[in-house]
Amino acid sequence: AIGLISFAGVAQVLPALLGGIFWRGATRWGAAAGLLSGFFIWAYTLFLPSFGGSPIMSAQMLAAGPWGIEALRPQALFGLDGLDPLVHALIWSMTINTALFTILSVITFPTPLERLQGAQIVNAFERSGAGPGWVGGNADSEDLLVMAQRIIGAGDAQAMFQRAAEMQGQGGYMPDPTPEFVEMLERELSGWVGAATAHAMVAQITGGAAVSVQDLLAMADETAQMREYSNRLEVKSAELQHAARQLREANEKLTEISIQKDAFLSQISHELRTPMTSIRAFSEILRDARDLSRRDMRRYLSIIHDESLRLTRLLDDLLDLGVLENGQVALHIQEIGLRQVIERAIDATGLGDDGAGLKIRRSPAEEEVSVCTDGDRLSQVFINLIANARKYCMADQPELRIAVQDLGTWVSVDFIDNGAEISPKNQSVIFEKFARLSDEGTAGSTGLGLAICREVMTKLGGDISYLPGQGGAAFRVNLPVGGLRSGTGDSR
């Protein structure tokens, strides 16, 4: 029995040793298959037949094989007959064991631990026979200094080694590699490369301890953690860069708005001062002059009246814009014909179809659309667009085309003149309340008209936009036919 057990142990261990030497790619599946197959062949060809006829293996099975297959006879497996039973079992156990071990090891890929274990078996005689622990005096302080400089930098490494030398009562940068110094060096390096990596690197240089598989796996884990942390830092860095870019854009926008606001305050101060100066000057003339003719008095009073109206319109625009932005506007929603609103706006600007200064082109049949809206507020938008066309269209024969499109639930009204287009730079800011169109050589405005139009259309549930590429300045007003959309405006 002892001989059989010893034979079985040798039959299972020998292929594993051979696999570790010749196949570093050996896997646990190959080893398990080899061991199980070898044990089964040993039991089938040697162990069970040694009991003779038994309930497990009868005499007929020994003589003719299972199910009458002679090639499977336990003591003459695959026709190999005439050998000693021990030699017969050894041959088939080793052959099948080694074959399965090799085939499965080649098919399956080994894990890192299995490859390291195979390498340890192959290089077993190349390793030092010293046991674990630090062996003083085997390390060169210069090698440790070189390693530390490559990790933490030359200045910090030299300062650390100099402090250690001073603590040992020595001068220079080369302390003795005592256990205390090596431990201190490992702690310092662990903060840069991780504890496992620092221990493995110092141990490799000192030669006092072999780097085990567990040390290498711990180094791999630390490397993976550092890589994950680095990836997180990269993601955070990208997020911070994106936030910084948004802050820069917001800051540029605020700077632009601040410049526009300063320009607006300067312009509005000028607009307020001009009528006030005229009113004051002519009122003083009327007060102090005693020999004015009736005609001069009427002319001066007309100037005072016109300047007062100009000042009133400017203040009304400012107040109107403030009311619209604060959402305090009262809308009077009713069904009204779009043609009626357009004609009211044209009449308010003092223009007809063949009006002086700006010719209006319309298609009255397209304007026969009923909308539920505030007619006064919508007329205010149309008046502003028509007045802008009359003021800014520099064509030889100024012309404004008003086109209406019925889109079912929506209706759009286009105002297109035959002058110059608005520059791309101004197209993005023309609806800002502090913007001024003064770069085309025309007189600048206070920049409130289009801002008021945008606020009015928002309250009416529609919108206003600029249409580029129309051969002139073109604006489109979109309005819902059925009235306000949900959550917009105030229909009181």
Short mmCIF file of C-alpha atoms in Angstrom, two decimals, residues 140-476:
data_model
loop_
_atom_site.label_atom_id
_atom_site.label_comp_id
_atom_site.label_asym_id
_atom_site.label_seq_id
_atom_site.Cartn_x
_atom_site.Cartn_y
_atom_site.Cartn_z
CA ASP A 140 25.30 50.57 -1.12
CA SER A 141 24.06 53.94 0.10
CA GLU A 142 24.93 55.45 -3.27
CA ASP A 143 22.54 53.05 -5.04
CA LEU A 144 19.79 54.00 -2.59
CA LEU A 145 20.50 57.69 -3.18
CA VAL A 146 20.34 57.24 -6.96
CA MET A 147 16.99 55.46 -6.65
CA ALA A 148 15.61 58.12 -4.27
CA GLN A 149 16.71 60.93 -6.61
CA ARG A 150 14.88 59.35 -9.53
CA ILE A 151 11.66 59.16 -7.49
CA ILE A 152 11.48 62.25 -5.28
CA GLY A 153 13.99 64.53 -6.99
CA ALA A 154 17.67 65.28 -6.44
CA GLY A 155 17.24 68.16 -3.97
CA ASP A 156 14.78 66.40 -1.63
CA ALA A 157 16.67 63.11 -1.78
CA GLN A 158 20.01 64.72 -0.93
CA ALA A 159 18.44 66.69 1.92
CA MET A 160 16.89 63.52 3.35
CA PHE A 161 20.14 61.54 3.12
CA GLN A 162 22.09 64.44 4.65
CA ARG A 163 19.70 64.57 7.62
CA ALA A 164 20.06 60.82 8.09
CA ALA A 165 23.87 61.11 7.99
CA GLU A 166 23.80 63.89 10.59
CA MET A 167 21.60 61.75 12.86
CA GLN A 168 24.25 59.01 12.61
CA GLY A 169 26.96 61.51 13.44
CA GLN A 170 28.46 61.53 9.96
CA GLY A 171 29.03 64.19 7.36
CA GLY A 172 28.11 64.31 3.71
CA TYR A 173 25.20 62.59 2.00
CA MET A 174 26.02 58.91 2.61
CA PRO A 175 24.56 57.47 5.83
CA ASP A 176 25.11 53.84 6.75
CA PRO A 177 22.29 51.59 5.44
CA THR A 178 21.10 50.61 8.92
CA PRO A 179 17.68 48.98 9.43
CA GLU A 180 16.34 52.26 10.83
CA PHE A 181 17.49 54.20 7.79
CA VAL A 182 16.09 51.63 5.34
CA GLU A 183 12.73 51.71 7.17
CA MET A 184 12.69 55.50 7.08
CA LEU A 185 13.53 55.45 3.36
CA GLU A 186 10.69 53.03 2.66
CA ARG A 187 8.21 55.27 4.50
CA GLU A 188 9.37 58.30 2.52
CA LEU A 189 9.18 56.54 -0.83
CA SER A 190 5.78 54.97 -0.07
CA GLY A 191 4.24 58.43 -0.21
CA TRP A 192 5.35 58.68 -3.85
CA VAL A 193 5.07 55.17 -5.33
CA GLY A 194 3.05 53.24 -2.74
CA ALA A 195 4.07 51.07 0.20
CA ALA A 196 4.35 47.78 -1.70
CA THR A 197 6.39 49.29 -4.53
CA ALA A 198 8.70 51.11 -2.13
CA HIS A 199 9.31 47.94 -0.10
CA ALA A 200 10.02 45.88 -3.23
CA MET A 201 12.44 48.46 -4.67
CA VAL A 202 14.38 48.94 -1.44
CA ALA A 203 14.48 45.20 -0.77
CA GLN A 204 15.80 44.54 -4.26
CA ILE A 205 18.67 47.01 -3.79
CA THR A 206 19.56 45.99 -0.24
CA GLY A 207 19.45 42.32 -1.23
CA GLY A 208 18.06 41.45 2.18
CA ALA A 209 14.72 40.03 1.01
CA ALA A 210 13.42 38.40 -2.13
CA VAL A 211 10.46 40.03 -3.85
CA SER A 212 7.57 37.63 -3.32
CA VAL A 213 4.55 37.05 -5.51
CA GLN A 214 2.40 38.84 -2.95
CA ASP A 215 4.68 41.89 -3.15
CA LEU A 216 4.41 41.96 -6.92
CA LEU A 217 0.62 41.61 -6.80
CA ALA A 218 0.44 44.40 -4.22
CA MET A 219 2.55 46.56 -6.53
CA ALA A 220 0.17 45.78 -9.38
CA ASP A 221 -2.83 46.70 -7.22
CA GLU A 222 -1.22 49.99 -6.22
CA THR A 223 -0.40 50.74 -9.85
CA ALA A 224 -4.02 50.07 -10.83
CA GLN A 225 -5.26 52.32 -8.02
CA MET A 226 -2.85 55.08 -9.03
CA ARG A 227 -3.96 54.73 -12.65
CA GLU A 228 -7.62 54.97 -11.62
CA TYR A 229 -6.85 57.99 -9.47
CA SER A 230 -4.95 59.54 -12.37
CA ASN A 231 -7.94 58.96 -14.65
CA ARG A 232 -10.20 60.63 -12.10
CA LEU A 233 -7.82 63.57 -11.92
CA GLU A 234 -7.89 63.83 -15.71
CA VAL A 235 -11.70 63.85 -15.67
CA LYS A 236 -11.72 66.50 -12.92
CA SER A 237 -9.13 68.49 -14.84
CA ALA A 238 -11.29 68.36 -17.97
CA GLU A 239 -14.32 69.46 -15.94
CA LEU A 240 -12.34 72.32 -14.43
CA GLN A 241 -11.10 73.37 -17.86
CA HIS A 242 -14.68 73.31 -19.15
CA ALA A 243 -15.85 75.36 -16.15
CA ALA A 244 -12.96 77.79 -16.64
CA ARG A 245 -13.87 78.16 -20.31
CA GLN A 246 -17.49 78.85 -19.38
CA LEU A 247 -16.34 81.40 -16.80
CA ARG A 248 -14.16 83.10 -19.41
CA GLU A 249 -17.06 83.22 -21.85
CA ALA A 250 -19.36 84.55 -19.13
CA ASN A 251 -16.75 87.12 -18.15
CA GLU A 252 -16.35 88.20 -21.78
CA LYS A 253 -20.13 88.47 -22.07
CA LEU A 254 -20.32 90.52 -18.88
CA THR A 255 -17.50 92.74 -20.11
CA GLU A 256 -19.31 93.24 -23.41
CA ILE A 257 -22.57 94.02 -21.59
CA SER A 258 -20.74 96.43 -19.29
CA ILE A 259 -19.27 98.22 -22.32
CA GLN A 260 -22.71 98.33 -23.94
CA LYS A 261 -24.22 99.63 -20.73
CA ASP A 262 -21.61 102.40 -20.47
CA ALA A 263 -22.25 103.29 -24.09
CA PHE A 264 -25.99 103.27 -23.42
CA LEU A 265 -25.66 105.52 -20.38
CA SER A 266 -23.51 107.90 -22.40
CA GLN A 267 -26.03 107.87 -25.26
CA ILE A 268 -29.07 108.20 -23.00
CA SER A 269 -27.41 111.07 -21.16
CA HIS A 270 -26.86 112.78 -24.49
CA GLU A 271 -30.43 112.06 -25.59
CA LEU A 272 -31.81 113.47 -22.33
CA ARG A 273 -29.49 116.47 -22.26
CA THR A 274 -30.23 117.58 -25.84
CA PRO A 275 -34.01 118.11 -25.45
CA MET A 276 -33.58 119.48 -21.94
CA THR A 277 -31.00 121.99 -23.21
CA SER A 278 -33.29 123.05 -26.04
CA ILE A 279 -36.27 123.39 -23.74
CA ARG A 280 -34.26 125.40 -21.24
CA ALA A 281 -32.68 127.67 -23.86
CA PHE A 282 -35.86 128.57 -25.72
CA SER A 283 -37.88 128.93 -22.52
CA GLU A 284 -35.29 131.45 -21.28
CA ILE A 285 -35.56 133.34 -24.57
CA LEU A 286 -39.32 133.50 -24.22
CA ARG A 287 -38.97 134.62 -20.63
CA ASP A 288 -36.36 137.32 -21.13
CA ALA A 289 -36.98 138.67 -24.64
CA ARG A 290 -39.51 141.51 -24.82
CA ASP A 291 -39.55 142.32 -28.51
CA LEU A 292 -40.21 138.85 -30.00
CA SER A 293 -42.63 138.67 -32.88
CA ARG A 294 -45.62 136.41 -32.73
CA ARG A 295 -44.07 134.23 -35.42
CA ASP A 296 -40.84 133.73 -33.45
CA MET A 297 -42.74 132.98 -30.29
CA ARG A 298 -44.77 130.30 -32.11
CA ARG A 299 -41.60 128.79 -33.59
CA TYR A 300 -39.85 128.65 -30.22
CA LEU A 301 -42.91 127.16 -28.55
CA SER A 302 -43.07 124.50 -31.31
CA ILE A 303 -39.44 123.59 -30.67
CA ILE A 304 -40.11 123.29 -26.93
CA HIS A 305 -43.16 121.15 -27.67
CA ASP A 306 -41.29 118.82 -30.06
CA GLU A 307 -38.37 118.41 -27.67
CA SER A 308 -40.78 117.65 -24.86
CA LEU A 309 -42.41 114.95 -26.98
CA ARG A 310 -38.98 113.53 -27.83
CA LEU A 311 -38.06 113.44 -24.16
CA THR A 312 -41.39 111.85 -23.30
CA ARG A 313 -40.95 109.12 -25.92
CA LEU A 314 -37.51 108.30 -24.58
CA LEU A 315 -38.74 108.05 -21.00
CA ASP A 316 -41.73 106.01 -22.13
CA ASP A 317 -39.40 103.53 -23.86
CA LEU A 318 -37.34 103.15 -20.71
CA LEU A 319 -40.38 102.68 -18.51
CA ASP A 320 -42.03 100.32 -21.01
CA LEU A 321 -38.95 98.12 -21.20
CA GLY A 322 -38.69 97.98 -17.41
CA VAL A 323 -42.36 96.97 -17.10
CA LEU A 324 -41.97 94.27 -19.76
CA GLU A 325 -38.84 92.80 -18.15
CA ASN A 326 -40.46 92.74 -14.71
CA GLY A 327 -43.53 90.90 -16.06
CA GLN A 328 -45.92 93.61 -14.85
CA VAL A 329 -47.46 94.31 -18.26
CA ALA A 330 -51.23 93.88 -18.69
CA LEU A 331 -52.19 92.27 -22.01
CA HIS A 332 -55.63 92.68 -23.54
CA ILE A 333 -56.08 89.55 -25.61
CA GLN A 334 -58.78 89.60 -28.26
CA GLU A 335 -59.37 88.28 -31.77
CA ILE A 336 -58.22 90.77 -34.35
CA GLY A 337 -57.37 90.77 -38.04
CA LEU A 338 -53.68 90.87 -38.89
CA ARG A 339 -54.33 93.19 -41.83
CA GLN A 340 -55.90 95.70 -39.48
CA VAL A 341 -52.83 95.68 -37.21
CA ILE A 342 -50.45 96.18 -40.15
CA GLU A 343 -52.46 99.09 -41.56
CA ARG A 344 -52.60 100.71 -38.13
CA ALA A 345 -48.81 100.47 -37.85
CA ILE A 346 -48.27 101.95 -41.32
CA ASP A 347 -50.61 104.83 -40.58
CA ALA A 348 -48.89 105.51 -37.25
CA THR A 349 -45.54 105.93 -39.01
CA GLY A 350 -47.03 108.41 -41.50
CA LEU A 351 -46.51 106.11 -44.49
CA GLY A 352 -48.95 104.79 -47.05
CA ASP A 353 -48.50 102.28 -49.81
CA ASP A 354 -46.74 105.04 -51.79
CA GLY A 355 -45.57 107.05 -48.80
CA ALA A 356 -42.74 109.51 -49.15
CA GLY A 357 -39.34 108.25 -48.08
CA LEU A 358 -40.20 104.55 -47.98
CA LYS A 359 -42.37 102.55 -50.35
CA ILE A 360 -44.42 99.76 -48.78
CA ARG A 361 -45.06 96.56 -50.74
CA ARG A 362 -47.80 94.31 -49.40
CA SER A 363 -50.11 91.48 -50.39
CA PRO A 364 -53.42 92.29 -48.62
CA ALA A 365 -54.93 88.90 -49.54
CA GLU A 366 -52.24 87.10 -47.51
CA GLU A 367 -52.96 89.34 -44.53
CA GLU A 368 -56.54 88.12 -44.10
CA VAL A 369 -55.67 86.12 -40.99
CA SER A 370 -57.33 86.40 -37.58
CA VAL A 371 -55.16 86.07 -34.47
CA CYS A 372 -55.87 86.15 -30.75
CA THR A 373 -53.42 88.67 -29.34
CA ASP A 374 -52.98 92.15 -27.92
CA GLY A 375 -53.43 94.34 -31.00
CA ASP A 376 -51.84 97.41 -29.43
CA ARG A 377 -48.69 95.58 -28.37
CA LEU A 378 -48.36 93.80 -31.73
CA SER A 379 -48.86 97.12 -33.50
CA GLN A 380 -46.07 98.56 -31.33
CA VAL A 381 -43.70 95.88 -32.69
CA PHE A 382 -44.73 96.54 -36.31
CA ILE A 383 -44.37 100.31 -35.88
CA ASN A 384 -40.81 99.89 -34.55
CA LEU A 385 -39.78 97.64 -37.47
CA ILE A 386 -41.27 100.00 -40.07
CA ALA A 387 -39.67 103.04 -38.42
CA ASN A 388 -36.28 101.29 -38.37
CA ALA A 389 -36.59 100.49 -42.07
CA ARG A 390 -37.36 104.13 -42.86
CA LYS A 391 -34.43 105.32 -40.70
CA TYR A 392 -31.72 102.83 -41.69
CA CYS A 393 -32.54 101.87 -45.30
CA MET A 394 -29.95 103.77 -47.36
CA ALA A 395 -31.07 102.58 -50.82
CA ASP A 396 -31.62 105.12 -53.58
CA GLN A 397 -35.30 104.18 -53.64
CA PRO A 398 -36.05 102.77 -50.17
CA GLU A 399 -38.58 99.98 -50.18
CA LEU A 400 -40.05 97.72 -47.47
CA ARG A 401 -41.78 94.43 -48.30
CA ILE A 402 -44.23 93.01 -45.74
CA ALA A 403 -44.94 89.29 -46.35
CA VAL A 404 -47.38 87.19 -44.33
CA GLN A 405 -47.34 83.37 -44.21
CA ASP A 406 -50.15 81.36 -42.62
CA LEU A 407 -48.58 78.20 -41.16
CA GLY A 408 -51.73 76.79 -39.55
CA THR A 409 -51.23 77.20 -35.82
CA TRP A 410 -48.63 79.91 -36.43
CA VAL A 411 -48.42 82.99 -38.62
CA SER A 412 -45.17 84.72 -39.61
CA VAL A 413 -44.79 88.33 -40.75
CA ASP A 414 -41.54 89.28 -42.57
CA PHE A 415 -40.28 92.88 -42.85
CA ILE A 416 -37.59 93.01 -45.57
CA ASP A 417 -36.08 96.24 -46.93
CA ASN A 418 -33.79 96.74 -49.92
CA GLY A 419 -30.95 98.39 -47.99
CA ALA A 420 -27.77 96.92 -46.57
CA GLU A 421 -27.81 93.84 -44.37
CA ILE A 422 -26.90 94.07 -40.70
CA SER A 423 -23.31 92.95 -40.14
CA PRO A 424 -22.80 89.46 -38.69
CA LYS A 425 -21.24 91.03 -35.61
CA ASN A 426 -24.38 93.03 -34.84
CA GLN A 427 -26.81 90.22 -35.71
CA SER A 428 -26.10 88.53 -32.37
CA VAL A 429 -26.62 91.68 -30.27
CA ILE A 430 -29.28 93.73 -32.06
CA PHE A 431 -31.97 92.54 -29.63
CA GLU A 432 -29.92 93.53 -26.56
CA LYS A 433 -31.31 96.59 -24.84
CA PHE A 434 -27.97 98.43 -24.88
CA ALA A 435 -27.01 97.63 -28.48
CA ARG A 436 -26.63 100.37 -31.10
CA LEU A 437 -26.39 99.98 -34.87
CA SER A 438 -23.82 102.63 -35.54
CA ASP A 439 -21.18 100.73 -37.51
CA GLU A 440 -22.91 101.18 -40.89
CA GLY A 441 -22.47 104.93 -40.81
CA THR A 442 -26.05 105.73 -39.77
CA ALA A 443 -27.10 107.66 -36.75
CA GLY A 444 -27.08 105.51 -33.66
CA SER A 445 -30.21 104.93 -31.63
CA THR A 446 -30.64 104.35 -27.95
CA GLY A 447 -30.92 100.64 -28.66
CA LEU A 448 -34.29 100.14 -26.95
CA GLY A 449 -36.63 99.52 -29.89
CA LEU A 450 -35.70 95.95 -30.80
CA ALA A 451 -35.22 95.03 -27.13
CA ILE A 452 -38.81 96.16 -26.49
CA CYS A 453 -39.98 94.19 -29.54
CA ARG A 454 -38.35 91.03 -28.22
CA GLU A 455 -39.92 91.42 -24.78
CA VAL A 456 -43.36 92.13 -26.29
CA MET A 457 -43.23 89.07 -28.56
CA THR A 458 -42.13 86.89 -25.65
CA LYS A 459 -45.13 88.09 -23.64
CA LEU A 460 -47.42 87.43 -26.63
CA GLY A 461 -46.17 83.84 -26.86
CA GLY A 462 -44.19 84.38 -30.07
CA ASP A 463 -40.73 85.53 -31.05
CA ILE A 464 -38.82 87.90 -33.32
CA SER A 465 -35.61 87.04 -35.19
CA TYR A 466 -33.27 88.39 -37.83
CA LEU A 467 -33.20 86.67 -41.26
CA PRO A 468 -29.75 86.82 -42.91
CA GLY A 469 -29.21 86.47 -46.65
CA GLN A 470 -32.33 88.34 -47.78
CA GLY A 471 -30.53 91.12 -49.66
CA GLY A 472 -31.33 93.68 -46.98
CA ALA A 473 -32.27 94.01 -43.36
CA ALA A 474 -34.96 91.40 -42.68
CA PHE A 475 -36.90 90.56 -39.52
CA ARG A 476 -39.44 87.80 -38.94
#
